[in-house]
Amino acid sequence: MKKHFGAKLAAAAAVLALALTGCSQQAKEDSESGGGGDKGTIKLGYVTGWTDGESISYLLEDQLGKMGFEVETETFSDAAVLYAGVANGDVDMYPSSWPEVTHKQYMDEYGADLEDVGAYYDNAVLTIAVPSYVEDINSIEDLKGKADRFDGKIVGIEPGAGLTKATQDSMMPEYGLDGEYKLVTSSTAAMLTELSNAIDAKEDIVVTLWRPFWANNTYDVKDLEDPKGAMGSPEKLHFTATKGFAEKFPEAADYIGKIKLDDKEYGSLEDLVVNKYKDKGDQAVAEWLKANPDAYEGIVTE
């Protein structure tokens, strides 16, 4: 009886050893193939409602995940909090930052603790816009003396946005609109709702917008000329990371630095994320990758 039990125990031990060997081999294969998030965890952050950050975050989540990284994403209510989070290392990267002009105030404050991993878009601009049917308003200068037509307000987005600061502190005083108009801030979603409702009713409205942004193609709007350059110069959209990111994640940094998108490529990605596959970013990215397999060097398709 004891001999029989000992034989069973030895057999069980052998099976366990084989199983552990198999697990070890599988772990080794996963590591070599980049599966299972074995290369570390990368945390991304973007501001709620800012669809450029949302779209690029989904793209990175897909691509870095296929490379073997675990990717986490957190949304923030305010750009200032996000930049602080990246600077202190709570967040690894803000994947669609505007550091040259729009977010320069945050770079001035936190820049010593940040590093640039590259820029994916070259011609980002802040704009003031009206519906195209407002035919007699073609320049920001044309808004002067016409506040009654727009209920005395310019409809903006989040209070902490760089676009808000540029509008409030630069554009309005530069064109003498600060005593005539009030910049009404709330959220990007609320601004778009007001814009949509006004267009449906063919009412006059003036809003703060930017490019690239899917809403410019969805709504019949036009940018107002800015002869004084008060909204700032065109800038690039960057991948801004916590200092030391490239040293900690060299493979990820190398991949991210190669991402370059033009208007068509970026616009189609954002449209899929925001409109066609709302709340299903993985499906949006899958369709985009299928349609744009050669958008930039190094795309991971499998």
XYZ file of C-alpha atoms in Angstrom:
302
model
C 0.000 0.000 0.000
C 2.771 2.453 0.909
C 4.759 1.484 -2.203
C 1.709 2.082 -4.423
C 1.128 5.507 -2.866
C 4.800 6.399 -3.309
C 4.609 5.526 -6.990
C 1.572 7.777 -7.422
C 3.338 10.625 -5.634
C 6.392 10.276 -7.852
C 4.216 10.282 -10.960
C 2.384 13.395 -9.782
C 5.670 15.147 -9.115
C 6.854 14.309 -12.597
C 3.665 15.712 -14.142
C 4.025 18.884 -12.057
C 7.632 19.278 -13.152
C 6.636 18.930 -16.783
C 3.836 21.464 -16.298
C 6.187 23.962 -14.677
C 8.699 23.422 -17.459
C 5.931 24.071 -19.966
C 4.875 27.242 -18.169
C 8.462 28.408 -18.056
C 8.895 27.718 -21.748
C 5.627 29.515 -22.570
C 6.714 32.515 -20.494
C 9.993 32.549 -22.371
C 8.173 32.393 -25.713
C 5.780 35.158 -24.649
C 8.736 37.303 -23.641
C 10.485 36.698 -26.947
C 7.319 37.436 -28.956
C 6.429 40.533 -26.926
C 3.172 39.125 -25.538
C 1.639 39.434 -22.110
C 2.735 42.962 -21.248
C 6.122 41.689 -20.100
C 7.980 44.841 -21.195
C 6.476 46.999 -18.483
C 3.490 49.275 -17.955
C 3.129 52.617 -19.737
C 0.489 55.020 -18.437
C -1.007 57.540 -20.857
C -3.106 60.568 -19.983
C -5.308 63.006 -21.871
C -7.964 65.595 -21.049
C -11.573 64.430 -21.113
C -13.277 65.577 -24.301
C -10.021 66.390 -26.125
C -10.361 63.963 -28.980
C -6.827 64.345 -30.346
C -5.430 62.898 -27.132
C -8.139 60.235 -27.043
C -7.496 59.126 -30.627
C -3.710 58.949 -30.326
C -4.011 57.172 -26.960
C -6.116 54.449 -28.559
C -3.552 54.097 -31.337
C -0.686 53.771 -28.843
C -2.647 51.368 -26.668
C -3.067 49.072 -29.669
C 0.451 49.372 -31.011
C 2.397 49.263 -27.743
C 0.199 46.416 -26.566
C 1.155 44.395 -29.638
C 4.802 45.139 -28.852
C 4.463 43.602 -25.389
C 3.764 46.600 -23.162
C 0.899 46.907 -20.722
C -0.849 50.219 -21.475
C -3.088 52.070 -19.035
C -4.963 55.274 -19.824
C -6.303 57.913 -17.458
C -8.393 60.958 -18.309
C -8.051 64.351 -16.619
C -10.438 67.257 -16.280
C -7.759 69.888 -16.786
C -4.521 70.230 -18.754
C -2.674 71.748 -15.786
C -3.334 68.660 -13.678
C -2.270 66.391 -16.533
C 1.041 68.196 -17.055
C 1.707 68.071 -13.327
C 0.996 64.325 -13.382
C 3.443 63.736 -16.211
C 6.070 65.920 -14.554
C 5.920 64.040 -11.241
C 5.833 60.619 -12.922
C 2.267 59.610 -12.051
C 1.632 59.573 -15.809
C 4.267 58.436 -18.296
C 3.080 60.391 -21.310
C 0.634 62.952 -22.659
C 0.403 61.656 -26.253
C -1.003 64.751 -27.938
C 0.423 67.829 -26.243
C 0.629 71.379 -27.629
C 3.856 72.559 -25.908
C 5.098 75.166 -28.382
C 2.301 77.744 -28.124
C -0.990 76.560 -26.646
C 0.493 74.826 -23.611
C 3.645 76.907 -23.289
C 2.569 78.056 -19.832
C 2.741 74.472 -18.585
C 6.083 73.868 -20.278
C 7.436 76.969 -18.558
C 6.318 75.522 -15.218
C 7.065 71.816 -15.643
C 9.460 71.610 -18.588
C 12.497 70.644 -16.521
C 10.757 67.400 -15.555
C 9.479 66.548 -19.043
C 11.001 65.197 -22.236
C 9.922 65.334 -25.860
C 9.595 61.959 -27.596
C 8.602 63.403 -30.980
C 5.828 65.187 -32.875
C 3.193 63.450 -34.989
C 1.465 66.438 -36.639
C 3.011 69.615 -38.051
C 0.327 72.265 -38.549
C -1.884 72.579 -35.474
C -3.650 75.940 -35.099
C -6.089 77.609 -32.720
C -9.050 79.268 -34.414
C -12.120 81.418 -33.917
C -14.960 80.194 -36.117
C -18.504 80.939 -37.211
C -20.964 78.998 -39.370
C -20.294 79.394 -43.089
C -23.695 81.022 -43.622
C -22.562 84.044 -41.552
C -21.323 85.602 -44.788
C -20.398 89.090 -43.561
C -18.066 87.858 -40.786
C -14.789 86.640 -42.273
C -12.176 88.061 -39.901
C -11.953 88.382 -36.133
C -11.908 92.138 -36.801
C -15.436 91.835 -38.197
C -16.785 90.821 -34.768
C -16.202 94.316 -33.419
C -19.461 96.158 -32.761
C -21.629 93.106 -33.502
C -21.903 91.496 -30.066
C -25.717 91.735 -30.060
C -25.875 89.284 -32.965
C -23.982 86.702 -30.908
C -25.714 87.317 -27.558
C -22.539 89.018 -26.398
C -20.635 85.751 -26.064
C -17.936 83.635 -27.598
C -18.593 79.974 -26.812
C -15.424 78.293 -25.551
C -14.289 74.972 -24.113
C -12.637 73.982 -20.816
C -11.428 76.852 -18.564
C -7.918 75.387 -18.263
C -7.384 74.880 -21.994
C -4.583 76.725 -23.759
C -7.180 77.737 -26.344
C -9.150 79.449 -23.589
C -6.090 81.366 -22.384
C -5.176 82.471 -25.922
C -8.718 83.663 -26.560
C -9.171 85.430 -23.230
C -5.717 86.915 -22.705
C -4.548 87.565 -26.253
C -7.225 87.603 -28.942
C -10.015 89.479 -27.147
C -7.907 92.410 -25.889
C -5.893 92.555 -29.127
C -9.058 93.058 -31.178
C -10.854 95.147 -28.532
C -13.532 92.514 -27.914
C -13.001 92.060 -24.169
C -15.366 94.895 -23.245
C -18.032 93.716 -25.676
C -18.016 89.915 -25.526
C -17.793 87.373 -22.721
C -15.908 84.120 -23.251
C -18.236 81.399 -21.947
C -16.340 78.269 -20.903
C -17.579 74.820 -19.909
C -16.466 71.825 -21.987
C -15.701 70.815 -25.554
C -18.849 68.689 -25.653
C -21.012 71.593 -24.467
C -19.468 73.929 -27.051
C -20.190 71.457 -29.843
C -23.769 71.038 -28.665
C -24.318 74.794 -28.811
C -22.668 74.949 -32.231
C -24.814 72.118 -33.571
C -28.040 73.618 -32.211
C -27.210 77.054 -33.645
C -26.450 75.628 -37.093
C -29.662 73.590 -37.092
C -31.581 76.804 -36.339
C -29.438 78.916 -38.706
C -28.531 81.231 -35.848
C -25.376 83.313 -35.467
C -22.735 81.869 -33.139
C -18.997 82.329 -32.658
C -16.906 79.544 -31.091
C -13.337 78.647 -30.250
C -12.004 75.762 -32.384
C -8.714 74.280 -33.520
C -7.147 72.161 -36.207
C -6.788 69.251 -36.522
C -10.256 68.496 -35.160
C -12.984 66.320 -36.658
C -15.668 68.969 -36.008
C -14.265 71.146 -38.794
C -15.364 68.493 -41.285
C -18.633 67.581 -39.565
C -20.026 71.091 -39.097
C -20.330 73.745 -41.780
C -17.972 76.287 -40.208
C -15.225 78.627 -41.358
C -12.148 79.914 -39.569
C -12.017 83.669 -39.141
C -8.893 85.361 -40.417
C -6.530 86.480 -37.682
C -4.499 89.322 -39.250
C -2.911 90.252 -35.919
C -1.823 86.688 -35.168
C -3.439 86.877 -31.749
C -4.337 83.163 -31.657
C -0.708 82.170 -32.042
C 1.419 80.595 -34.747
C 0.926 77.085 -36.150
C 2.581 74.450 -33.983
C 3.290 70.735 -33.800
C 1.475 68.127 -31.716
C 3.943 66.267 -29.523
C 4.383 63.187 -27.394
C 5.391 64.729 -24.061
C 6.698 62.251 -21.488
C 8.005 62.253 -17.964
C 11.756 62.798 -17.811
C 13.638 59.531 -18.282
C 10.933 57.862 -20.384
C 13.195 57.101 -23.356
C 15.823 55.600 -21.072
C 13.259 53.434 -19.279
C 11.324 52.429 -22.417
C 13.782 52.788 -25.337
C 11.855 50.503 -27.705
C 8.588 52.336 -27.098
C 10.265 55.738 -27.459
C 11.872 54.712 -30.746
C 8.524 53.513 -32.118
C 6.586 56.572 -30.932
C 9.140 58.957 -32.413
C 8.436 57.596 -35.895
C 4.705 58.389 -35.867
C 3.941 61.101 -38.449
C 0.382 61.760 -39.646
C -0.975 64.119 -42.288
C -4.400 65.755 -42.249
C -6.145 62.900 -44.048
C -4.603 60.150 -41.918
C -5.188 61.945 -38.656
C -8.689 63.079 -39.634
C -9.816 59.571 -40.527
C -8.493 58.178 -37.224
C -10.231 60.819 -35.128
C -13.488 60.462 -37.071
C -13.524 56.692 -36.506
C -12.777 57.064 -32.789
C -15.211 59.891 -32.087
C -18.080 59.194 -34.452
C -18.244 55.725 -36.008
C -16.938 53.703 -33.053
C -17.720 55.879 -30.061
C -16.538 54.124 -26.850
C -15.066 51.319 -28.972
C -11.611 52.676 -29.670
C -10.097 49.273 -30.339
C -12.465 48.744 -33.258
C -11.768 52.238 -34.570
C -8.016 51.633 -34.544
C -8.406 48.201 -36.149
C -10.313 49.700 -39.077
C -7.873 52.593 -39.371
C -4.846 50.288 -39.428
C -6.472 48.175 -42.117
C -7.025 51.258 -44.274
C -3.651 52.887 -43.448
C -1.069 50.092 -43.055
C 1.739 52.316 -44.348
C 0.804 55.610 -42.676
C 4.200 55.789 -40.983
C 7.290 53.657 -40.464
C 7.057 50.758 -38.037
C 3.305 50.131 -37.791
C 2.637 46.817 -36.023
C -0.174 44.999 -37.829
C -0.114 41.654 -35.997
